[in-house]
PDB file of C-alpha atoms in Angstrom:
ATOM      1  CA  MET A  23    -131.389  25.260 144.238  1.00 53.00           C
ATOM      2  CA  ASN A  24    -133.857  22.414 145.546  1.00 61.00           C
ATOM      3  CA  ALA A  25    -132.315  19.402 147.222  1.00 66.00           C
ATOM      4  CA  GLY A  26    -131.981  16.255 144.897  1.00 79.00           C
ATOM      5  CA  ARG A  27    -133.033  18.610 141.774  1.00 87.00           C
ATOM      6  CA  ARG A  28    -130.671  18.095 138.919  1.00 90.00           C
ATOM      7  CA  ASP A  29    -129.821  21.654 137.427  1.00 93.00           C
ATOM      8  CA  LEU A  30    -130.167  22.403 133.697  1.00 93.00           C
ATOM      9  CA  PRO A  31    -126.375  22.196 132.998  1.00 93.00           C
ATOM     10  CA  GLN A  32    -126.087  18.371 134.596  1.00 95.00           C
ATOM     11  CA  LEU A  33    -129.354  17.582 132.698  1.00 95.00           C
ATOM     12  CA  LEU A  34    -128.006  18.555 129.221  1.00 94.00           C
ATOM     13  CA  GLY A  35    -124.877  16.863 129.882  1.00 93.00           C
ATOM     14  CA  GLU A  36    -126.830  13.520 130.792  1.00 95.00           C
ATOM     15  CA  ALA A  37    -128.538  14.100 127.324  1.00 95.00           C
ATOM     16  CA  ARG A  38    -125.461  14.414 125.478  1.00 93.00           C
ATOM     17  CA  ARG A  39    -123.820  11.457 127.166  1.00 94.00           C
ATOM     18  CA  TRP A  40    -127.111   9.379 126.064  1.00 96.00           C
ATOM     19  CA  PHE A  41    -126.787  10.499 122.324  1.00 96.00           C
ATOM     20  CA  ASP A  42    -122.660  10.142 122.651  1.00 94.00           C
ATOM     21  CA  GLU A  43    -123.015   6.182 124.072  1.00 95.00           C
ATOM     22  CA  GLY A  44    -126.059   5.478 121.745  1.00 95.00           C
ATOM     23  CA  LEU A  45    -123.428   6.398 118.743  1.00 95.00           C
ATOM     24  CA  LEU A  46    -120.875   4.806 119.928  1.00 93.00           C
ATOM     25  CA  ALA A  47    -122.509   1.596 120.826  1.00 94.00           C
ATOM     26  CA  ALA A  48    -124.337   1.567 117.426  1.00 94.00           C
ATOM     27  CA  LEU A  49    -120.692   2.270 115.481  1.00 90.00           C
ATOM     28  CA  GLU A  50    -119.489  -0.825 117.412  1.00 89.00           C
ATOM     29  CA  LEU A  51    -122.005  -3.198 116.441  1.00 92.00           C
ATOM     30  CA  ARG A  52    -121.363  -2.130 112.805  1.00 87.00           C
ATOM     31  CA  ARG A  53    -117.637  -2.544 113.571  1.00 81.00           C
ATOM     32  CA  ALA A  54    -116.965   0.662 112.372  1.00 74.00           C
ATOM     33  CA  GLU A  55    -113.731   2.844 113.229  1.00 75.00           C
ATOM     34  CA  GLN A  56    -113.863   3.176 117.047  1.00 81.00           C
ATOM     35  CA  VAL A  57    -113.484   6.624 118.388  1.00 86.00           C
ATOM     36  CA  SER A  58    -113.741   8.548 121.273  1.00 89.00           C
ATOM     37  CA  THR A  59    -116.214  10.917 122.661  1.00 90.00           C
ATOM     38  CA  THR A  60    -113.926  13.849 121.965  1.00 93.00           C
ATOM     39  CA  GLN A  61    -113.126  12.289 118.706  1.00 93.00           C
ATOM     40  CA  LEU A  62    -117.017  12.559 118.167  1.00 91.00           C
ATOM     41  CA  GLN A  63    -117.436  16.105 119.167  1.00 93.00           C
ATOM     42  CA  LEU A  64    -114.690  17.381 116.938  1.00 95.00           C
ATOM     43  CA  PHE A  65    -116.296  15.516 113.908  1.00 91.00           C
ATOM     44  CA  ALA A  66    -119.904  17.258 115.071  1.00 91.00           C
ATOM     45  CA  VAL A  67    -118.275  20.924 114.931  1.00 95.00           C
ATOM     46  CA  LEU A  68    -116.054  20.440 111.762  1.00 96.00           C
ATOM     47  CA  ASP A  69    -117.229  22.618 108.396  1.00 93.00           C
ATOM     48  CA  GLU A  70    -117.497  20.708 105.237  1.00 91.00           C
ATOM     49  CA  GLU A  71    -114.852  22.962 103.809  1.00 92.00           C
ATOM     50  CA  GLY A  72    -112.718  22.546 106.502  1.00 93.00           C
ATOM     51  CA  THR A  73    -111.889  24.012 110.010  1.00 96.00           C
ATOM     52  CA  THR A  74    -108.385  25.095 111.642  1.00 96.00           C
ATOM     53  CA  VAL A  75    -107.487  23.743 114.636  1.00 96.00           C
ATOM     54  CA  SER A  76    -108.041  26.860 116.778  1.00 95.00           C
ATOM     55  CA  GLU A  77    -111.342  27.147 115.556  1.00 96.00           C
ATOM     56  CA  LEU A  78    -111.894  23.499 116.355  1.00 97.00           C
ATOM     57  CA  ALA A  79    -110.760  23.968 119.890  1.00 97.00           C
ATOM     58  CA  ARG A  80    -112.718  27.234 120.306  1.00 96.00           C
ATOM     59  CA  ARG A  81    -116.060  25.435 119.132  1.00 96.00           C
ATOM     60  CA  MET A  82    -115.417  22.326 121.265  1.00 95.00           C
ATOM     61  CA  GLY A  83    -114.243  24.212 124.406  1.00 94.00           C
ATOM     62  CA  VAL A  84    -111.097  22.532 124.806  1.00 96.00           C
ATOM     63  CA  THR A  85    -107.572  23.863 124.506  1.00 96.00           C
ATOM     64  CA  ARG A  86    -105.623  23.867 121.219  1.00 96.00           C
ATOM     65  CA  GLN A  87    -103.386  21.127 122.057  1.00 96.00           C
ATOM     66  CA  THR A  88    -106.486  18.819 122.896  1.00 96.00           C
ATOM     67  CA  ALA A  89    -108.053  19.654 119.420  1.00 97.00           C
ATOM     68  CA  HIS A  90    -104.415  19.062 117.530  1.00 96.00           C
ATOM     69  CA  GLN A  91    -104.149  15.818 119.255  1.00 96.00           C
ATOM     70  CA  THR A  92    -107.916  14.690 118.768  1.00 96.00           C
ATOM     71  CA  ALA A  93    -107.253  15.657 114.820  1.00 96.00           C
ATOM     72  CA  HIS A  94    -104.390  13.861 114.600  1.00 96.00           C
ATOM     73  CA  GLY A  95    -105.661  10.846 115.994  1.00 95.00           C
ATOM     74  CA  LEU A  96    -108.558  11.014 113.169  1.00 95.00           C
ATOM     75  CA  ILE A  97    -105.939  11.941 110.657  1.00 96.00           C
ATOM     76  CA  ALA A  98    -104.164   8.628 111.657  1.00 95.00           C
ATOM     77  CA  ALA A  99    -107.152   6.829 111.239  1.00 93.00           C
ATOM     78  CA  GLY A 100    -108.006   8.123 107.866  1.00 94.00           C
ATOM     79  CA  LEU A 101    -110.872   9.635 108.600  1.00 95.00           C
ATOM     80  CA  LEU A 102    -109.470  13.377 108.140  1.00 97.00           C
ATOM     81  CA  GLU A 103    -106.845  14.912 106.551  1.00 97.00           C
ATOM     82  CA  GLN A 104    -104.793  18.283 106.546  1.00 95.00           C
ATOM     83  CA  ALA A 105    -105.379  20.685 103.795  1.00 94.00           C
ATOM     84  CA  PRO A 106    -103.624  24.178 102.487  1.00 92.00           C
ATOM     85  CA  HIS A 107    -105.657  27.061 103.940  1.00 91.00           C
ATOM     86  CA  PRO A 108    -106.688  29.355 101.205  1.00 89.00           C
ATOM     87  CA  GLU A 109    -106.277  32.401 102.965  1.00 88.00           C
ATOM     88  CA  SER A 110    -103.100  31.682 105.306  1.00 86.00           C
ATOM     89  CA  ALA A 111     -99.973  29.907 104.414  1.00 85.00           C
ATOM     90  CA  ARG A 112     -99.373  29.341 108.077  1.00 88.00           C
ATOM     91  CA  GLN A 113    -102.537  27.601 108.677  1.00 89.00           C
ATOM     92  CA  LYS A 114    -103.871  24.077 107.698  1.00 93.00           C
ATOM     93  CA  LEU A 115    -107.722  23.103 107.328  1.00 96.00           C
ATOM     94  CA  ILE A 116    -108.838  19.842 108.992  1.00 97.00           C
ATOM     95  CA  ARG A 117    -111.599  18.203 106.795  1.00 97.00           C
ATOM     96  CA  ARG A 118    -113.147  14.812 106.367  1.00 97.00           C
ATOM     97  CA  THR A 119    -111.515  12.337 103.752  1.00 96.00           C
ATOM     98  CA  ALA A 120    -113.860  10.072 101.730  1.00 96.00           C
ATOM     99  CA  ALA A 121    -113.936   7.515 104.462  1.00 93.00           C
ATOM    100  CA  GLY A 122    -114.534  10.296 107.066  1.00 93.00           C
ATOM    101  CA  ARG A 123    -117.273  11.747 105.108  1.00 94.00           C
ATOM    102  CA  ARG A 124    -118.780   8.176 104.850  1.00 92.00           C
ATOM    103  CA  ALA A 125    -118.551   7.432 108.504  1.00 91.00           C
ATOM    104  CA  HIS A 126    -120.231  11.133 108.826  1.00 92.00           C
ATOM    105  CA  GLY A 127    -123.160   9.937 106.988  1.00 93.00           C
ATOM    106  CA  GLU A 128    -123.244   6.611 108.932  1.00 92.00           C
ATOM    107  CA  ALA A 129    -123.116   8.602 112.371  1.00 93.00           C
ATOM    108  CA  THR A 130    -125.700  11.173 110.871  1.00 94.00           C
ATOM    109  CA  ALA A 131    -128.071   8.218 110.183  1.00 95.00           C
ATOM    110  CA  ILE A 132    -127.597   6.781 113.475  1.00 95.00           C
ATOM    111  CA  LEU A 133    -128.372   9.909 115.343  1.00 96.00           C
ATOM    112  CA  ASP A 134    -131.726  10.202 113.366  1.00 97.00           C
ATOM    113  CA  GLU A 135    -132.400   6.686 114.743  1.00 97.00           C
ATOM    114  CA  LEU A 136    -131.628   7.633 118.361  1.00 97.00           C
ATOM    115  CA  GLU A 137    -133.968  10.737 117.936  1.00 97.00           C
ATOM    116  CA  ARG A 138    -136.755   8.377 116.684  1.00 97.00           C
ATOM    117  CA  VAL A 139    -136.131   6.302 119.742  1.00 97.00           C
ATOM    118  CA  LEU A 140    -136.043   9.156 122.003  1.00 97.00           C
ATOM    119  CA  ALA A 141    -139.280  10.219 120.400  1.00 97.00           C
ATOM    120  CA  ALA A 142    -141.291   7.331 121.159  1.00 98.00           C
ATOM    121  CA  ARG A 143    -139.775   7.402 124.892  1.00 97.00           C
ATOM    122  CA  ILE A 144    -140.955  11.182 125.369  1.00 96.00           C
ATOM    123  CA  GLY A 145    -143.375  11.494 122.866  1.00 97.00           C
ATOM    124  CA  PRO A 146    -142.755  13.455 119.178  1.00 97.00           C
ATOM    125  CA  ASP A 147    -143.992  16.799 120.922  1.00 97.00           C
ATOM    126  CA  GLY A 148    -141.399  16.603 124.001  1.00 96.00           C
ATOM    127  CA  VAL A 149    -138.553  16.085 121.064  1.00 97.00           C
ATOM    128  CA  ARG A 150    -139.941  18.844 119.182  1.00 97.00           C
ATOM    129  CA  ALA A 151    -140.372  21.385 121.904  1.00 97.00           C
ATOM    130  CA  LEU A 152    -136.750  20.456 123.021  1.00 95.00           C
ATOM    131  CA  ARG A 153    -135.299  21.035 119.483  1.00 94.00           C
ATOM    132  CA  GLU A 154    -137.313  24.339 119.463  1.00 96.00           C
ATOM    133  CA  ALA A 155    -136.133  25.650 122.649  1.00 95.00           C
ATOM    134  CA  LEU A 156    -132.478  24.607 121.989  1.00 95.00           C
ATOM    135  CA  GLU A 157    -132.410  25.921 118.459  1.00 95.00           C
ATOM    136  CA  ARG A 158    -133.669  29.554 119.687  1.00 96.00           C
ATOM    137  CA  PRO A 159    -131.033  31.995 120.435  1.00 94.00           C
ATOM    138  CA  TRP A 160    -129.896  32.380 123.872  1.00 91.00           C
ATOM    139  CA  GLY A 161    -127.823  35.448 123.762  1.00 90.00           C
ATOM    140  CA  LEU A 162    -124.896  35.988 126.239  1.00 89.00           C
ATOM    141  CA  PRO A 163    -125.409  34.834 130.079  1.00 86.00           C
ATOM    142  CA  VAL A 164    -126.391  37.820 132.164  1.00 79.00           C
ATOM    143  CA  VAL A 165    -125.813  36.800 135.558  1.00 76.00           C
ATOM    144  CA  GLY A 166    -124.098  39.628 137.421  1.00 71.00           C
ATOM    145  CA  ARG A 167    -123.880  41.894 134.363  1.00 62.00           C
ATOM    146  CA  PRO A 168    -126.633  44.284 132.824  1.00 63.00           C
ATOM    147  CA  GLU A 169    -128.984  43.159 130.438  1.00 61.00           C
ATOM    148  CA  ASP A 170    -126.712  44.251 127.422  1.00 60.00           C
ATOM    149  CA  GLY A 171    -124.205  41.266 128.398  1.00 57.00           C
ATOM    150  CA  ARG A 172    -121.414  43.932 129.164  1.00 62.00           C
ATOM    151  CA  PRO A 173    -119.510  43.365 132.332  1.00 59.00           C
ATOM    152  CA  LYS A 174    -120.375  46.055 135.051  1.00 59.00           C
ATOM    153  CA  ALA A 175    -117.968  49.269 135.175  1.00 57.00           C
TER     154      ALA A 175
END
């Protein structure tokens, strides 16, 4: 690795923080319900019809306990609710309340504005290229594995 050159995961993390910090600052200016970056992440991976805590944890890359605590903080704030799972009596779905849907719409509008700010700074072609690269399927990481992604025997 080149000395002083930041690696791609570090750059992607910094980009994510730029959006998170911009979103949190805009929400604070609008006097919206204050949330943490972990709560933002949970909101971002939540399906419209609801998602189980286990699936939220997997999507967020956190423990089930962390996802559970994060969801319950948003439930206490009135932004999420628990609902019966249509296929399992033992599981619950976490889904947005009416207030949560409004907050999600507001956050989406703020993120769109942040994307316009980014386009003004790095150019619309840069944003378009970035989006296109990130939307392409990456497949499994193959470092130390054969090309099909399975561990070597």
